[in-house]
Amino acid sequence: MKKQLLSLTLMLGALGAFGQTTAADLFTSAPQSVFPLLDHNTRLDMVDYYRNGMSNPSQNQLDGRSSITEMTPESLTVKMTDSSAMQIVDLKGSNGDVVAVISTVATPGLDSTIKFFDTNWNPLPTEQYFTKPDLKGWLTDSGKQHEMDIDMQVPFMLASYRIDPTTSTLTLTNNLSHFLDKEIYDDLSEYFIPTLTYSWTGKGFKAVK
């Protein structure tokens, strides 16, 4: 009887693990509108290539090359073009999983945006899960004393995003040094925070102070 119960427990555990949605599943099931450069079959091939240790890139809709650069059960990062990338992360939410999709482009400094979906790829309101920091949010205490002067010299913020799948921590990295004139950036760099960190609460990303 004990052996039968043990076998049943192991079988149920295996079935539960088999039924879990992975980042690769989300990548291949996403509608074309999320990955307009990659059709469904191409994405399936890309996942197979990565799992088999093959580094050959796949042709995208712009006749360029795309490839998966990182994949874990919770996260997948794909190099879309020479100047763009996307990361999918499956976040455990209080009311069901939330899929975060980060798109990053070189402008020339890396700049990211983030969107959220449920696991059926229905869009979720971004503001419910993350509030993008304004310029003031990037300033040190001394920088806030010079906010008006800084605002005149920095037309917009450049920041790249990444979610660590092991901690569900979102990190924003200041990339103004790749955009502003070196002399201007050197004068202003002491007023800017290099990175901002947000922790996932199950209901959204909360700034870590």
Coordinates of N, CA and C in Angstrom, one line a residue:
M1 N 0.8 -1.2 0.0 CA 0.0 0.0 0.0 C 0.9 1.3 0.0
K2 N 1.9 1.2 0.8 CA 2.8 2.4 0.9 C 3.5 2.7 -0.5
K3 N 3.9 1.5 -1.1 CA 4.5 1.7 -2.4 C 3.5 2.3 -3.4
Q4 N 2.3 1.9 -3.3 CA 1.3 2.4 -4.3 C 1.0 3.9 -4.0
L5 N 1.0 4.3 -2.8 CA 0.8 5.7 -2.4 C 2.0 6.5 -2.9
L6 N 3.2 6.0 -2.7 CA 4.4 6.7 -3.2 C 4.4 6.9 -4.7
S7 N 4.0 5.8 -5.4 CA 4.0 5.9 -6.9 C 2.9 6.9 -7.3
L8 N 1.8 6.9 -6.6 CA 0.7 7.8 -7.0 C 1.2 9.3 -6.8
T9 N 1.8 9.5 -5.6 CA 2.3 10.8 -5.3 C 3.3 11.3 -6.4
L10 N 4.3 10.4 -6.7 CA 5.3 10.8 -7.7 C 4.6 11.1 -9.1
M11 N 3.6 10.3 -9.4 CA 2.9 10.5 -10.7 C 2.2 11.8 -10.7
L12 N 1.5 12.1 -9.7 CA 0.8 13.4 -9.6 C 1.7 14.6 -9.7
G13 N 2.9 14.4 -9.0 CA 3.9 15.5 -9.0 C 4.4 15.7 -10.4
A14 N 4.6 14.6 -11.1 CA 5.1 14.7 -12.5 C 4.1 15.3 -13.4
L15 N 2.8 15.0 -13.2 CA 1.8 15.5 -14.0 C 1.7 17.0 -13.8
G16 N 1.8 17.4 -12.5 CA 1.7 18.8 -12.1 C 2.8 19.6 -12.8
A17 N 4.1 19.1 -12.7 CA 5.2 19.8 -13.3 C 5.0 19.8 -14.8
F18 N 4.5 18.8 -15.4 CA 4.3 18.7 -16.9 C 3.3 19.8 -17.3
G19 N 2.3 20.1 -16.4 CA 1.3 21.0 -16.8 C 1.6 22.5 -16.6
Q20 N 2.8 22.8 -16.0 CA 3.2 24.1 -15.7 C 3.5 24.9 -17.0
T21 N 3.1 26.1 -17.1 CA 3.4 26.9 -18.3 C 4.8 27.5 -18.1
T22 N 5.6 27.4 -19.1 CA 7.0 27.9 -19.1 C 7.1 29.1 -20.0
A23 N 8.2 29.9 -19.9 CA 8.4 31.0 -20.7 C 8.4 30.6 -22.2
A24 N 9.0 29.4 -22.5 CA 9.0 28.9 -23.9 C 7.6 28.7 -24.4
D25 N 6.8 28.2 -23.5 CA 5.4 28.0 -24.0 C 4.7 29.3 -24.3
L26 N 5.0 30.3 -23.5 CA 4.4 31.6 -23.7 C 4.9 32.2 -25.0
F27 N 6.2 32.0 -25.2 CA 6.9 32.6 -26.4 C 6.3 32.0 -27.7
T28 N 6.0 30.7 -27.7 CA 5.5 30.0 -28.9 C 4.0 30.2 -29.0
S29 N 3.3 30.5 -27.9 CA 1.8 30.7 -28.0 C 1.4 32.1 -28.2
A30 N 2.3 33.1 -28.2 CA 2.0 34.5 -28.3 C 1.4 34.8 -29.7
P31 N 0.5 35.7 -29.7 CA -0.1 36.1 -31.0 C 1.0 36.9 -31.8
Q32 N 0.8 36.9 -33.1 CA 1.8 37.5 -34.0 C 2.0 39.0 -33.7
S33 N 0.9 39.6 -33.1 CA 1.0 41.1 -32.8 C 2.1 41.3 -31.7
V34 N 2.4 40.3 -30.9 CA 3.4 40.5 -29.8 C 4.8 40.4 -30.4
F35 N 5.0 39.5 -31.3 CA 6.2 39.2 -32.0 C 6.0 39.4 -33.5
P36 N 5.8 40.6 -34.1 CA 5.5 40.7 -35.5 C 6.6 40.2 -36.4
L37 N 7.8 40.2 -35.9 CA 8.9 39.7 -36.8 C 9.1 38.2 -36.8
L38 N 8.4 37.5 -36.0 CA 8.6 36.1 -35.9 C 7.2 35.3 -35.9
D39 N 7.1 34.5 -36.9 CA 5.8 33.7 -37.0 C 5.9 32.5 -36.0
H40 N 4.8 31.8 -35.9 CA 4.7 30.7 -34.9 C 5.7 29.6 -35.1
N41 N 5.9 29.2 -36.4 CA 6.8 28.1 -36.7 C 8.2 28.5 -36.4
T42 N 8.6 29.7 -36.7 CA 9.9 30.2 -36.5 C 10.2 30.2 -35.0
R43 N 9.3 30.6 -34.2 CA 9.5 30.6 -32.7 C 9.7 29.2 -32.2
L44 N 8.9 28.2 -32.7 CA 9.1 26.8 -32.3 C 10.5 26.3 -32.7
D45 N 10.9 26.7 -33.9 CA 12.3 26.3 -34.3 C 13.3 26.9 -33.3
M46 N 13.1 28.1 -33.0 CA 14.1 28.8 -32.1 C 14.2 28.2 -30.8
V47 N 13.1 27.8 -30.2 CA 13.1 27.1 -28.9 C 13.9 25.7 -29.0
D48 N 13.6 25.0 -30.1 CA 14.3 23.7 -30.3 C 15.8 23.9 -30.5
Y49 N 16.2 24.9 -31.3 CA 17.6 25.2 -31.5 C 18.3 25.4 -30.1
Y50 N 17.7 26.3 -29.3 CA 18.3 26.6 -28.0 C 18.4 25.4 -27.1
R51 N 17.3 24.6 -27.0 CA 17.3 23.4 -26.2 C 18.3 22.4 -26.6
N52 N 18.7 22.4 -27.9 CA 19.6 21.4 -28.4 C 21.0 22.0 -28.5
G53 N 21.2 23.2 -27.9 CA 22.6 23.8 -27.9 C 23.0 24.3 -29.3
M54 N 22.1 24.6 -30.1 CA 22.4 25.1 -31.5 C 22.3 26.6 -31.5
S55 N 23.4 27.3 -32.0 CA 23.4 28.8 -31.9 C 23.0 29.4 -33.2
N56 N 22.6 28.6 -34.2 CA 22.2 29.2 -35.5 C 21.0 30.1 -35.4
P57 N 21.0 31.4 -35.8 CA 19.9 32.3 -35.7 C 18.8 31.9 -36.8
S58 N 17.6 32.4 -36.5 CA 16.5 32.2 -37.5 C 16.2 33.5 -38.2
Q59 N 15.7 33.3 -39.4 CA 15.3 34.4 -40.3 C 14.0 35.0 -39.8
N60 N 14.0 36.4 -39.7 CA 12.8 37.1 -39.3 C 12.1 37.7 -40.5
Q61 N 11.0 38.4 -40.2 CA 10.2 39.0 -41.3 C 10.9 40.1 -42.0
L62 N 11.9 40.6 -41.4 CA 12.7 41.7 -42.1 C 13.9 41.2 -42.8
D63 N 14.0 39.9 -43.0 CA 15.1 39.2 -43.6 C 16.4 39.3 -42.7
G64 N 16.2 39.7 -41.5 CA 17.3 39.7 -40.5 C 17.4 38.4 -39.8
R65 N 18.2 38.4 -38.7 CA 18.4 37.2 -37.9 C 18.0 37.4 -36.5
S66 N 17.3 36.4 -35.9 CA 16.8 36.5 -34.5 C 17.2 35.2 -33.8
S67 N 17.5 35.3 -32.5 CA 17.9 34.1 -31.8 C 17.6 34.3 -30.3
I68 N 17.3 33.2 -29.6 CA 17.1 33.2 -28.2 C 18.5 33.2 -27.5
T69 N 18.7 34.1 -26.6 CA 20.0 34.3 -25.9 C 20.0 33.8 -24.5
E70 N 18.8 33.6 -23.9 CA 18.6 33.1 -22.5 C 17.3 32.5 -22.3
M71 N 17.2 31.4 -21.7 CA 15.9 30.7 -21.4 C 16.0 29.9 -20.1
T72 N 15.0 30.2 -19.3 CA 14.8 29.4 -18.0 C 13.3 29.1 -18.0
P73 N 12.8 28.3 -17.1 CA 11.4 28.1 -17.1 C 10.5 29.3 -16.9
E74 N 11.1 30.3 -16.2 CA 10.3 31.5 -16.0 C 10.6 32.7 -16.9
S75 N 11.7 32.6 -17.7 CA 12.1 33.8 -18.5 C 12.7 33.4 -19.8
L76 N 12.5 34.2 -20.8 CA 13.1 33.9 -22.1 C 13.5 35.3 -22.7
T77 N 14.7 35.4 -23.2 CA 15.2 36.6 -23.9 C 15.6 36.3 -25.3
V78 N 15.1 37.1 -26.2 CA 15.4 36.9 -27.6 C 16.0 38.1 -28.3
K79 N 17.1 37.9 -29.0 CA 17.6 39.0 -29.8 C 16.9 39.1 -31.1
M80 N 16.1 40.2 -31.2 CA 15.2 40.3 -32.4 C 16.0 40.7 -33.6
T81 N 16.8 41.8 -33.4 CA 17.6 42.3 -34.5 C 18.9 42.7 -33.9
D82 N 19.8 43.3 -34.7 CA 21.1 43.8 -34.2 C 20.9 44.9 -33.2
S83 N 19.7 45.6 -33.2 CA 19.5 46.7 -32.3 C 18.3 46.6 -31.4
S84 N 17.8 45.4 -31.3 CA 16.6 45.2 -30.4 C 16.5 43.9 -29.8
A85 N 15.8 43.8 -28.7 CA 15.7 42.5 -27.9 C 14.4 42.5 -27.2
M86 N 13.9 41.3 -26.8 CA 12.7 41.2 -26.0 C 12.9 40.2 -24.9
Q87 N 12.3 40.4 -23.7 CA 12.3 39.5 -22.6 C 10.9 39.2 -22.2
I88 N 10.6 37.9 -22.1 CA 9.3 37.4 -21.5 C 9.5 36.9 -20.1
V89 N 8.7 37.3 -19.2 CA 8.9 36.7 -17.8 C 7.5 36.3 -17.3
D90 N 7.4 35.1 -16.8 CA 6.2 34.6 -16.2 C 6.2 34.9 -14.7
L91 N 5.4 35.9 -14.2 CA 5.4 36.3 -12.8 C 4.2 35.7 -12.1
K92 N 4.5 35.2 -10.9 CA 3.4 34.6 -10.1 C 2.6 35.7 -9.4
G93 N 1.4 35.9 -9.8 CA 0.6 36.9 -9.3 C -0.4 36.4 -8.2
S94 N -1.0 37.4 -7.5 CA -1.9 37.0 -6.4 C -3.2 36.4 -7.0
N95 N -3.5 36.8 -8.2 CA -4.8 36.4 -8.9 C -4.5 35.7 -10.2
G96 N -3.4 34.9 -10.2 CA -3.0 34.2 -11.4 C -1.7 34.8 -12.0
D97 N -1.1 34.1 -12.9 CA 0.2 34.5 -13.5 C 0.0 35.7 -14.3
V98 N 1.1 36.6 -14.3 CA 1.1 37.8 -15.1 C 2.4 37.7 -16.0
V99 N 2.2 37.9 -17.3 CA 3.3 37.9 -18.2 C 3.8 39.3 -18.5
A100 N 5.1 39.5 -18.2 CA 5.7 40.8 -18.5 C 6.5 40.6 -19.7
V101 N 6.4 41.6 -20.6 CA 7.1 41.6 -21.9 C 7.9 42.9 -22.0
I102 N 9.2 42.8 -22.0 CA 10.1 44.0 -22.1 C 10.7 44.1 -23.5
S103 N 10.5 45.2 -24.1 CA 11.1 45.5 -25.4 C 12.2 46.5 -25.3
T104 N 13.4 46.2 -25.8 CA 14.5 47.1 -25.7 C 15.1 47.4 -27.1
V105 N 15.3 48.7 -27.3 CA 15.9 49.1 -28.6 C 17.1 50.0 -28.3
A106 N 18.0 50.1 -29.3 CA 19.2 51.0 -29.2 C 18.9 52.3 -29.9
T107 N 19.0 53.4 -29.2 CA 18.6 54.7 -29.7 C 19.6 55.9 -29.7
P108 N 20.9 55.8 -29.6 CA 21.7 54.6 -29.6 C 21.8 53.9 -28.2
G109 N 21.6 54.7 -27.1 CA 21.6 54.1 -25.8 C 20.4 53.2 -25.7
L110 N 20.5 52.1 -24.9 CA 19.4 51.1 -24.8 C 18.2 51.8 -24.1
D111 N 17.0 51.6 -24.6 CA 15.8 52.2 -24.0 C 14.7 51.1 -24.0
S112 N 14.0 50.9 -22.9 CA 13.1 49.8 -22.8 C 11.7 50.3 -22.5
T113 N 10.7 49.5 -22.9 CA 9.3 49.6 -22.5 C 8.8 48.3 -21.9
I114 N 7.8 48.3 -21.1 CA 7.3 47.1 -20.6 C 5.7 47.0 -20.7
K115 N 5.2 45.8 -21.0 CA 3.8 45.6 -21.1 C 3.5 44.4 -20.3
F116 N 2.2 44.2 -20.0 CA 1.7 43.1 -19.2 C 0.5 42.4 -19.9
F117 N 0.5 41.1 -19.7 CA -0.6 40.3 -20.3 C -0.9 39.2 -19.3
D118 N -2.1 38.6 -19.4 CA -2.4 37.3 -18.7 C -1.8 36.2 -19.6
T119 N -1.9 35.0 -19.1 CA -1.3 33.8 -19.8 C -2.0 33.5 -21.1
N120 N -3.2 34.1 -21.3 CA -3.9 33.9 -22.6 C -3.6 35.0 -23.6
W121 N -2.6 35.9 -23.2 CA -2.2 37.0 -24.0 C -3.2 38.1 -24.1
N122 N -4.1 38.2 -23.1 CA -5.0 39.4 -23.1 C -4.2 40.5 -22.4
P123 N -4.2 41.7 -23.0 CA -3.5 42.8 -22.4 C -4.0 43.2 -21.1
L124 N -3.1 43.6 -20.2 CA -3.4 44.1 -18.9 C -3.0 45.5 -18.7
P125 N -3.6 46.4 -18.0 CA -3.2 47.8 -17.8 C -1.9 47.9 -17.2
T126 N -0.9 48.5 -17.9 CA 0.4 48.7 -17.4 C 0.5 49.4 -16.1
E127 N -0.3 50.5 -16.0 CA -0.3 51.3 -14.8 C -0.7 50.5 -13.5
Q128 N -1.4 49.4 -13.7 CA -1.8 48.6 -12.6 C -0.6 47.8 -12.0
Y129 N 0.5 47.6 -12.8 CA 1.6 46.8 -12.3 C 2.9 47.6 -12.2
F130 N 3.0 48.7 -12.9 CA 4.3 49.4 -12.9 C 4.1 50.8 -13.3
T131 N 4.7 51.7 -12.5 CA 4.7 53.2 -12.8 C 6.1 53.6 -13.3
K132 N 6.2 54.0 -14.5 CA 7.5 54.4 -15.1 C 7.9 55.7 -14.3
P133 N 9.2 55.7 -13.8 CA 9.7 56.9 -13.1 C 9.9 58.1 -14.1
D134 N 9.5 59.3 -13.6 CA 9.8 60.5 -14.4 C 11.2 60.9 -14.1
L135 N 11.7 62.0 -14.7 CA 13.0 62.4 -14.6 C 13.4 62.6 -13.1
K136 N 12.5 63.1 -12.3 CA 12.8 63.4 -10.9 C 13.1 62.1 -10.2
G137 N 12.4 61.0 -10.6 CA 12.7 59.7 -10.0 C 14.1 59.2 -10.1
W138 N 14.8 59.7 -11.1 CA 16.2 59.3 -11.3 C 17.2 60.2 -10.6
L139 N 16.8 61.3 -10.0 CA 17.7 62.3 -9.4 C 18.0 61.9 -8.0
T140 N 19.3 62.2 -7.6 CA 19.7 62.1 -6.3 C 19.2 63.3 -5.5
D141 N 19.4 63.3 -4.2 CA 18.9 64.5 -3.4 C 19.5 65.8 -3.9
S142 N 20.8 65.7 -4.2 CA 21.4 67.0 -4.7 C 20.9 67.3 -6.1
G143 N 20.6 66.3 -6.9 CA 20.1 66.5 -8.2 C 18.8 67.2 -8.2
K144 N 17.9 66.8 -7.2 CA 16.6 67.5 -7.1 C 16.7 69.0 -6.9
Q145 N 17.8 69.4 -6.3 CA 18.0 70.8 -6.1 C 18.3 71.6 -7.4
H146 N 18.7 70.8 -8.4 CA 19.0 71.4 -9.7 C 18.1 70.9 -10.8
E147 N 16.9 70.5 -10.4 CA 15.9 69.8 -11.3 C 15.6 70.6 -12.6
M148 N 15.4 71.9 -12.4 CA 15.0 72.7 -13.5 C 16.1 72.8 -14.6
D149 N 17.4 73.0 -14.1 CA 18.5 73.1 -15.0 C 18.7 71.8 -15.7
I150 N 18.6 70.6 -15.0 CA 18.8 69.3 -15.6 C 17.7 69.1 -16.6
D151 N 16.5 69.5 -16.3 CA 15.4 69.2 -17.2 C 15.6 69.9 -18.6
M152 N 16.3 71.1 -18.5 CA 16.6 71.8 -19.8 C 17.6 71.1 -20.6
Q153 N 18.5 70.3 -20.0 CA 19.6 69.7 -20.7 C 19.3 68.2 -21.1
V154 N 18.3 67.6 -20.4 CA 18.0 66.2 -20.7 C 16.6 66.1 -21.2
P155 N 16.4 66.0 -22.6 CA 15.1 66.1 -23.2 C 14.3 64.8 -22.8
F156 N 14.9 63.7 -22.6 CA 14.1 62.5 -22.2 C 15.1 61.5 -21.6
M157 N 14.6 60.6 -20.8 CA 15.4 59.6 -20.1 C 15.6 58.4 -21.0
L158 N 16.8 57.8 -20.9 CA 17.0 56.5 -21.6 C 17.4 55.5 -20.5
A159 N 16.6 54.4 -20.4 CA 16.8 53.4 -19.4 C 16.5 52.0 -20.0
S160 N 17.3 51.0 -19.7 CA 17.0 49.6 -20.1 C 16.5 48.9 -18.9
Y161 N 15.5 47.9 -19.2 CA 14.9 47.2 -18.1 C 15.3 45.7 -18.2
R162 N 15.4 45.1 -17.1 CA 15.6 43.6 -17.1 C 15.0 43.0 -15.8
I163 N 14.3 41.9 -15.9 CA 13.7 41.2 -14.8 C 14.6 40.0 -14.5
D164 N 15.1 39.9 -13.2 CA 15.8 38.7 -12.8 C 14.8 37.6 -12.5
P165 N 14.8 36.5 -13.3 CA 13.7 35.5 -13.1 C 13.9 34.8 -11.8
T166 N 15.0 34.8 -11.2 CA 15.2 34.1 -9.9 C 14.6 34.8 -8.7
T167 N 14.5 36.1 -8.8 CA 14.0 37.0 -7.7 C 12.8 37.8 -8.1
S168 N 12.4 37.8 -9.4 CA 11.4 38.6 -9.9 C 11.6 40.1 -9.6
T169 N 12.9 40.5 -9.6 CA 13.3 41.9 -9.4 C 13.5 42.6 -10.7
L170 N 12.9 43.7 -10.9 CA 13.0 44.6 -12.1 C 14.1 45.6 -11.8
T171 N 15.1 45.7 -12.7 CA 16.1 46.7 -12.6 C 16.1 47.6 -13.8
L172 N 16.1 48.9 -13.5 CA 16.2 49.9 -14.6 C 17.6 50.5 -14.6
T173 N 18.3 50.5 -15.7 CA 19.6 51.0 -15.8 C 19.7 52.3 -16.6
N174 N 20.3 53.3 -16.0 CA 20.4 54.6 -16.6 C 21.4 54.5 -17.8
N175 N 21.0 54.9 -19.0 CA 21.9 54.8 -20.2 C 22.1 56.2 -20.8
L176 N 21.9 57.3 -20.0 CA 22.1 58.6 -20.6 C 23.5 58.8 -21.1
S177 N 24.5 58.1 -20.6 CA 25.9 58.3 -21.0 C 26.1 58.0 -22.5
H178 N 25.2 57.2 -23.0 CA 25.3 56.8 -24.4 C 24.5 57.7 -25.4
F179 N 23.9 58.7 -24.8 CA 23.0 59.6 -25.5 C 23.5 61.1 -25.5
L180 N 23.8 61.5 -24.2 CA 24.1 62.9 -24.1 C 25.6 63.2 -24.5
D181 N 25.9 64.4 -24.9 CA 27.2 64.8 -25.1 C 28.1 64.5 -23.9
K182 N 29.3 64.0 -24.1 CA 30.1 63.5 -23.0 C 30.3 64.7 -21.9
E183 N 30.6 65.9 -22.4 CA 30.8 67.0 -21.5 C 29.6 67.3 -20.7
I184 N 28.4 67.2 -21.3 CA 27.2 67.5 -20.6 C 26.9 66.4 -19.5
Y185 N 27.1 65.1 -20.0 CA 26.9 64.0 -19.1 C 27.9 64.0 -17.9
D186 N 29.1 64.3 -18.2 CA 30.1 64.4 -17.1 C 29.7 65.4 -16.0
D187 N 29.1 66.5 -16.5 CA 28.7 67.6 -15.6 C 27.4 67.2 -14.7
L188 N 26.6 66.3 -15.3 CA 25.3 66.0 -14.7 C 25.3 64.6 -14.0
S189 N 26.3 63.8 -14.3 CA 26.3 62.4 -13.9 C 26.1 62.2 -12.3
E190 N 26.7 63.1 -11.6 CA 26.6 63.0 -10.1 C 25.2 63.2 -9.6
Y191 N 24.3 63.8 -10.4 CA 23.0 64.1 -10.0 C 22.0 62.9 -10.3
F192 N 22.5 61.9 -11.0 CA 21.6 60.8 -11.4 C 21.9 59.5 -10.7
I193 N 20.9 58.7 -10.4 CA 21.0 57.4 -9.8 C 21.3 56.4 -10.9
P194 N 22.3 55.6 -10.8 CA 22.7 54.6 -11.9 C 21.6 53.6 -12.2
T195 N 21.0 53.1 -11.1 CA 20.0 52.0 -11.4 C 18.8 52.2 -10.4
L196 N 17.6 51.8 -10.8 CA 16.5 51.8 -9.9 C 16.0 50.3 -9.8
T197 N 15.6 49.9 -8.7 CA 15.2 48.5 -8.4 C 13.7 48.5 -7.9
Y198 N 13.0 47.5 -8.5 CA 11.6 47.3 -8.1 C 11.4 45.8 -7.8
S199 N 10.7 45.5 -6.7 CA 10.4 44.1 -6.3 C 9.0 43.8 -6.7
W200 N 8.8 42.5 -7.1 CA 7.5 42.1 -7.4 C 6.7 41.6 -6.2
T201 N 5.5 42.2 -6.0 CA 4.7 41.9 -4.8 C 3.7 40.8 -5.0
G202 N 3.5 40.4 -6.2 CA 2.3 39.6 -6.6 C 1.2 40.4 -7.2
K203 N 1.2 41.7 -6.9 CA 0.2 42.6 -7.5 C 0.8 43.7 -8.3
G204 N 2.1 43.8 -8.3 CA 2.8 44.8 -9.1 C 4.2 45.0 -8.7
F205 N 4.9 45.8 -9.4 CA 6.3 46.1 -9.0 C 6.4 47.4 -8.1
K206 N 7.0 47.2 -7.0 CA 7.1 48.3 -6.0 C 8.6 48.7 -5.9
A207 N 8.8 50.0 -5.9 CA 10.2 50.6 -5.8 C 10.8 50.2 -4.5
V208 N 12.1 49.8 -4.7 CA 12.9 49.5 -3.5 C 13.7 50.7 -3.1
K209 N 13.6 51.2 -1.9 CA 14.2 52.4 -1.5 C 15.5 52.1 -0.7

